[in-house]
Amino acid sequence: MARRKLIAGNWKMNGQLADGIALARGIAQEVKALGKPACEFLVCPPFTLLTSVKKALRGSKVALGAQDCHFNAKGAHTGDISPQMLKDVGCSYVILGHSERRADHGESDELICKKAAAAHAAGLKTVICIGETLKQRDDGKAIEVCTSQIMGSVPSDSTSTDTVIAYEPVWAIGTGKVPTTADVEEVHAAVRKVLAKKLGKGNANKMRILYGGSVKPGNAKELLSLPDVDGALIGGASLKVEDFLAIAKNSGC
Ligand code: PEP
């Protein structure tokens, strides 16, 4: 089953207007230079940069995404942003359930599932993040944790068109530590099995499962050539045009 790789940048809480525009322009230019890339590209800046980055990406094949959304369309939710608002400023994707949101904001699987359903209803694609802590891995519970997160946070009517899964071991995010390729392969294969159980084989076979956690130009090739790894969700290295593009090129994009 051929799945088009997705190379996604999660800029997190980084970038003021000038940096964000320069980064987006640089990425757009380099992606254009690839001609017809084999991969799909996505950048997810902070909310404050979405409109300017959208303009900077104009005419390029780089999609725009946000890093979170509320499950309601509008109303009394101070500080929140709705899926409809994200659509309105040109987003086609939203990251949901990142481990930093699960940890910093106590987001539960149930809440993430509600957000994902609302995002899908508004016409957004979701990148739903899962992944175990170091303690859970050391206790031999990585697959159990990921299974439970998928069962709880992925809406049961999700399809391969509106949903991407990102496996991000919490202990690998921003640490420079990466699981062995055998461990990545084991979890991704297990995730696809769970997706088949939840969403049917057709969706599971077509759904992209990204790896995230300290992806760099130097390790991209071996991680992204694993059979069930369909791209990467990249934090730190997505803030530099040359690193983001090197990851893509090293992954055959
Ligand atoms: C992330 O936060 O999604 C991530 C993968 O970060 P990093 O690449 O910096 O580990």
GROMACS .gro file of C-alpha atoms and ligand atoms in nm:
model
  263
    1MET     CA    1   0.000   0.000   0.000
    2ALA     CA    2   0.164   0.323  -0.117
    3ARG     CA    3   0.113   0.603   0.130
    4ARG     CA    4   0.247   0.949   0.044
    5LYS     CA    5   0.488   1.057   0.316
    6LEU     CA    6   0.401   1.365   0.520
    7ILE     CA    7   0.683   1.588   0.643
    8ALA     CA    8   0.531   1.806   0.914
    9GLY     CA    9   0.688   2.083   1.119
   10ASN     CA   10   0.559   2.165   1.466
   11TRP     CA   11   0.697   2.510   1.544
   12LYS     CA   12   0.550   2.499   1.898
   13MET     CA   13   0.565   2.835   2.086
   14ASN     CA   14   0.844   2.977   1.870
   15GLY     CA   15   0.871   3.268   1.632
   16GLN     CA   16   0.778   3.631   1.612
   17LEU     CA   17   0.636   3.778   1.295
   18ALA     CA   18   0.963   3.838   1.110
   19ASP     CA   19   1.113   3.495   1.199
   20GLY     CA   20   0.795   3.311   1.109
   21ILE     CA   21   0.761   3.480   0.772
   22ALA     CA   22   1.128   3.423   0.688
   23LEU     CA   23   1.106   3.056   0.787
   24ALA     CA   24   0.788   3.000   0.587
   25ARG     CA   25   0.929   3.178   0.280
   26GLY     CA   26   1.248   2.973   0.300
   27ILE     CA   27   1.058   2.646   0.325
   28ALA     CA   28   0.820   2.743   0.044
   29GLN     CA   29   1.109   2.832  -0.183
   30GLU     CA   30   1.298   2.509  -0.116
   31VAL     CA   31   0.989   2.294  -0.159
   32LYS     CA   32   0.915   2.468  -0.489
   33ALA     CA   33   1.269   2.388  -0.600
   34LEU     CA   34   1.192   2.018  -0.551
   35GLY     CA   35   0.948   2.039  -0.844
   36LYS     CA   36   0.703   1.758  -0.788
   37PRO     CA   37   0.805   1.625  -0.446
   38ALA     CA   38   0.715   1.269  -0.356
   39CYS     CA   39   0.610   1.390  -0.010
   40GLU     CA   40   0.348   1.625   0.125
   41PHE     CA   41   0.472   1.917   0.339
   42LEU     CA   42   0.301   2.081   0.636
   43VAL     CA   43   0.402   2.357   0.877
   44CYS     CA   44   0.221   2.426   1.205
   45PRO     CA   45   0.313   2.768   1.344
   46PRO     CA   46   0.168   2.925   1.659
   47PHE     CA   47  -0.178   3.084   1.621
   48THR     CA   48  -0.032   3.436   1.602
   49LEU     CA   49   0.159   3.354   1.282
   50LEU     CA   50  -0.105   3.160   1.089
   51THR     CA   51  -0.227   3.444   0.869
   52SER     CA   52   0.120   3.576   0.784
   53VAL     CA   53   0.259   3.229   0.722
   54LYS     CA   54  -0.036   3.150   0.496
   55LYS     CA   55   0.058   3.452   0.284
   56ALA     CA   56   0.425   3.354   0.283
   57LEU     CA   57   0.333   3.004   0.162
   58ARG     CA   58   0.113   3.131  -0.123
   59GLY     CA   59   0.181   2.947  -0.449
   60SER     CA   60   0.374   2.669  -0.276
   61LYS     CA   61   0.267   2.312  -0.203
   62VAL     CA   62   0.322   2.353   0.170
   63ALA     CA   63   0.006   2.309   0.378
   64LEU     CA   64  -0.076   2.510   0.688
   65GLY     CA   65  -0.180   2.363   1.021
   66ALA     CA   66  -0.241   2.475   1.378
   67GLN     CA   67  -0.126   2.312   1.700
   68ASP     CA   68  -0.460   2.279   1.879
   69CYS     CA   69  -0.826   2.378   1.865
   70HIS     CA   70  -1.140   2.386   2.077
   71PHE     CA   71  -1.430   2.149   2.009
   72ASN     CA   72  -1.689   2.426   1.988
   73ALA     CA   73  -1.740   2.646   1.682
   74LYS     CA   74  -1.767   2.970   1.883
   75GLY     CA   75  -1.869   3.114   2.214
   76ALA     CA   76  -1.750   3.192   2.564
   77HIS     CA   77  -1.414   3.012   2.567
   78THR     CA   78  -1.156   3.276   2.652
   79GLY     CA   79  -0.821   3.210   2.493
   80ASP     CA   80  -0.942   2.928   2.270
   81ILE     CA   81  -0.960   2.898   1.891
   82SER     CA   82  -1.224   2.699   1.703
   83PRO     CA   83  -1.175   2.466   1.406
   84GLN     CA   84  -1.388   2.703   1.198
   85MET     CA   85  -1.152   2.991   1.280
   86LEU     CA   86  -0.857   2.779   1.168
   87LYS     CA   87  -1.031   2.697   0.840
   88ASP     CA   88  -1.109   3.065   0.794
   89VAL     CA   89  -0.740   3.162   0.803
   90GLY     CA   90  -0.640   2.888   0.561
   91CYS     CA   91  -0.546   2.590   0.776
   92SER     CA   92  -0.606   2.245   0.638
   93TYR     CA   93  -0.461   2.054   0.936
   94VAL     CA   94  -0.458   2.071   1.313
   95ILE     CA   95  -0.229   1.882   1.552
   96LEU     CA   96  -0.422   1.738   1.848
   97GLY     CA   97  -0.319   1.560   2.166
   98HIS     CA   98   0.049   1.651   2.153
   99SER     CA   99   0.216   1.520   2.470
  100GLU     CA  100   0.298   1.877   2.572
  101ARG     CA  101  -0.074   1.959   2.570
  102ARG     CA  102  -0.160   1.633   2.744
  103ALA     CA  103   0.097   1.723   3.015
  104ASP     CA  104   0.066   2.105   3.037
  105HIS     CA  105  -0.311   2.124   2.999
  106GLY     CA  106  -0.421   1.786   3.133
  107GLU     CA  107  -0.582   1.693   2.802
  108SER     CA  108  -0.754   1.355   2.818
  109ASP     CA  109  -0.816   1.109   2.535
  110GLU     CA  110  -1.185   1.192   2.563
  111LEU     CA  111  -1.122   1.565   2.512
  112ILE     CA  112  -0.885   1.502   2.221
  113CYS     CA  113  -1.146   1.279   2.058
  114LYS     CA  114  -1.407   1.555   2.092
  115LYS     CA  115  -1.168   1.809   1.939
  116ALA     CA  116  -1.082   1.572   1.654
  117ALA     CA  117  -1.448   1.508   1.573
  118ALA     CA  118  -1.513   1.885   1.568
  119ALA     CA  119  -1.208   1.948   1.350
  120HIS     CA  120  -1.320   1.681   1.101
  121ALA     CA  121  -1.672   1.825   1.093
  122ALA     CA  122  -1.521   2.166   1.010
  123GLY     CA  123  -1.323   2.015   0.722
  124LEU     CA  124  -0.982   2.001   0.888
  125LYS     CA  125  -0.748   1.705   0.882
  126THR     CA  126  -0.609   1.603   1.218
  127VAL     CA  127  -0.265   1.484   1.326
  128ILE     CA  128  -0.346   1.295   1.646
  129CYS     CA  129  -0.044   1.237   1.870
  130ILE     CA  130   0.015   0.935   2.090
  131GLY     CA  131   0.319   0.804   2.273
  132GLU     CA  132   0.448   0.656   2.597
  133THR     CA  133   0.658   0.810   2.876
  134LEU     CA  134   0.998   0.665   2.965
  135LYS     CA  135   0.853   0.491   3.271
  136GLN     CA  136   0.581   0.333   3.061
  137ARG     CA  137   0.843   0.211   2.809
  138ASP     CA  138   1.068   0.078   3.087
  139ASP     CA  139   0.766  -0.103   3.232
  140GLY     CA  140   0.705  -0.271   2.895
  141LYS     CA  141   0.381  -0.079   2.843
  142ALA     CA  142   0.454   0.124   2.527
  143ILE     CA  143   0.213  -0.066   2.303
  144GLU     CA  144  -0.055  -0.088   2.570
  145VAL     CA  145  -0.040   0.291   2.622
  146CYS     CA  146  -0.049   0.370   2.249
  147THR     CA  147  -0.338   0.127   2.198
  148SER     CA  148  -0.539   0.288   2.472
  149GLN     CA  149  -0.464   0.640   2.341
  150ILE     CA  150  -0.581   0.542   1.992
  151MET     CA  151  -0.896   0.376   2.121
  152GLY     CA  152  -0.976   0.684   2.330
  153SER     CA  153  -0.863   0.979   2.119
  154VAL     CA  154  -0.939   0.882   1.759
  155PRO     CA  155  -1.306   0.931   1.663
  156SER     CA  156  -1.462   0.605   1.546
  157ASP     CA  157  -1.568   0.752   1.210
  158SER     CA  158  -1.216   0.879   1.126
  159THR     CA  159  -1.080   0.791   0.785
  160SER     CA  160  -0.740   0.779   0.619
  161THR     CA  161  -0.835   1.103   0.442
  162ASP     CA  162  -0.907   1.311   0.751
  163THR     CA  163  -0.667   1.159   1.005
  164VAL     CA  164  -0.293   1.112   1.048
  165ILE     CA  165  -0.146   0.947   1.357
  166ALA     CA  166   0.186   1.067   1.503
  167TYR     CA  167   0.371   0.824   1.729
  168GLU     CA  168   0.590   1.039   1.950
  169PRO     CA  169   0.755   0.870   2.248
  170VAL     CA  170   0.743   1.144   2.514
  171TRP     CA  171   1.101   1.070   2.622
  172ALA     CA  172   1.230   1.125   2.266
  173ILE     CA  173   1.079   1.471   2.221
  174GLY     CA  174   1.344   1.742   2.228
  175THR     CA  175   1.595   1.514   2.402
  176GLY     CA  176   1.811   1.389   2.116
  177LYS     CA  177   1.715   1.033   2.221
  178VAL     CA  178   1.554   0.811   1.961
  179PRO     CA  179   1.412   0.459   2.000
  180THR     CA  180   1.581   0.179   1.809
  181THR     CA  181   1.444   0.121   1.460
  182ALA     CA  182   1.315  -0.216   1.584
  183ASP     CA  183   1.117  -0.042   1.859
  184VAL     CA  184   0.976   0.218   1.617
  185GLU     CA  185   0.881  -0.056   1.374
  186GLU     CA  186   0.716  -0.261   1.649
  187VAL     CA  187   0.500   0.027   1.772
  188HIS     CA  188   0.401   0.145   1.422
  189ALA     CA  189   0.297  -0.207   1.322
  190ALA     CA  190   0.098  -0.242   1.644
  191VAL     CA  191  -0.066   0.099   1.586
  192ARG     CA  192  -0.175  -0.008   1.238
  193LYS     CA  193  -0.329  -0.325   1.383
  194VAL     CA  194  -0.526  -0.124   1.638
  195LEU     CA  195  -0.639   0.116   1.367
  196ALA     CA  196  -0.762  -0.181   1.162
  197LYS     CA  197  -0.964  -0.301   1.459
  198LYS     CA  198  -1.110   0.044   1.523
  199LEU     CA  199  -1.154   0.186   1.171
  200GLY     CA  200  -1.141  -0.115   0.941
  201LYS     CA  201  -0.855  -0.258   0.737
  202GLY     CA  202  -0.909  -0.024   0.440
  203ASN     CA  203  -0.861   0.290   0.648
  204ALA     CA  204  -0.578   0.141   0.852
  205ASN     CA  205  -0.380   0.041   0.544
  206LYS     CA  206  -0.411   0.388   0.393
  207MET     CA  207  -0.371   0.594   0.711
  208ARG     CA  208  -0.037   0.766   0.760
  209ILE     CA  209   0.149   0.702   1.083
  210LEU     CA  210   0.425   0.955   1.143
  211TYR     CA  211   0.719   0.913   1.375
  212GLY     CA  212   0.813   1.211   1.594
  213GLY     CA  213   1.084   1.266   1.853
  214SER     CA  214   1.431   1.408   1.782
  215VAL     CA  215   1.412   1.353   1.406
  216LYS     CA  216   1.720   1.513   1.248
  217PRO     CA  217   1.880   1.509   0.903
  218GLY     CA  218   2.120   1.240   1.027
  219ASN     CA  219   1.858   0.986   1.143
  220ALA     CA  220   1.574   1.064   0.900
  221LYS     CA  221   1.670   0.810   0.639
  222GLU     CA  222   1.674   0.507   0.865
  223LEU     CA  223   1.358   0.608   1.052
  224LEU     CA  224   1.154   0.706   0.749
  225SER     CA  225   1.247   0.402   0.545
  226LEU     CA  226   1.079   0.168   0.796
  227PRO     CA  227   0.776  -0.003   0.640
  228ASP     CA  228   0.504   0.150   0.861
  229VAL     CA  229   0.660   0.496   0.902
  230ASP     CA  230   0.481   0.735   0.669
  231GLY     CA  231   0.657   1.060   0.750
  232ALA     CA  232   0.771   1.266   1.044
  233LEU     CA  233   0.641   1.521   1.291
  234ILE     CA  234   0.941   1.743   1.354
  235GLY     CA  235   0.985   1.992   1.636
  236GLY     CA  236   1.327   2.154   1.684
  237ALA     CA  237   1.464   2.071   1.340
  238SER     CA  238   1.160   2.224   1.169
  239LEU     CA  239   1.274   2.571   1.280
  240LYS     CA  240   1.566   2.570   1.037
  241VAL     CA  241   1.494   2.565   0.664
  242GLU     CA  242   1.805   2.361   0.584
  243ASP     CA  243   1.738   2.095   0.850
  244PHE     CA  244   1.369   2.061   0.764
  245LEU     CA  245   1.451   2.021   0.396
  246ALA     CA  246   1.745   1.790   0.462
  247ILE     CA  247   1.513   1.559   0.658
  248ALA     CA  248   1.276   1.556   0.361
  249LYS     CA  249   1.549   1.498   0.103
  250ASN     CA  250   1.715   1.226   0.312
  251SER     CA  251   1.376   1.055   0.331
  252GLY     CA  252   1.342   1.040  -0.046
  253CYS     CA  253   1.097   1.331  -0.089
  254PEP     C1  254   0.747   1.737   1.867
  254PEP     O1  255   0.734   1.806   1.967
  254PEP     O2  256   0.647   1.711   1.800
  254PEP     C2  257   0.880   1.687   1.834
  254PEP     C3  258   0.887   1.578   1.766
  254PEP     O3  259   0.989   1.759   1.880
  254PEP     P1  260   1.144   1.733   1.847
  254PEP     O4  261   1.155   1.700   1.701
  254PEP     O5  262   1.213   1.859   1.883
  254PEP     O6  263   1.186   1.616   1.931
   0.00000   0.00000   0.00000
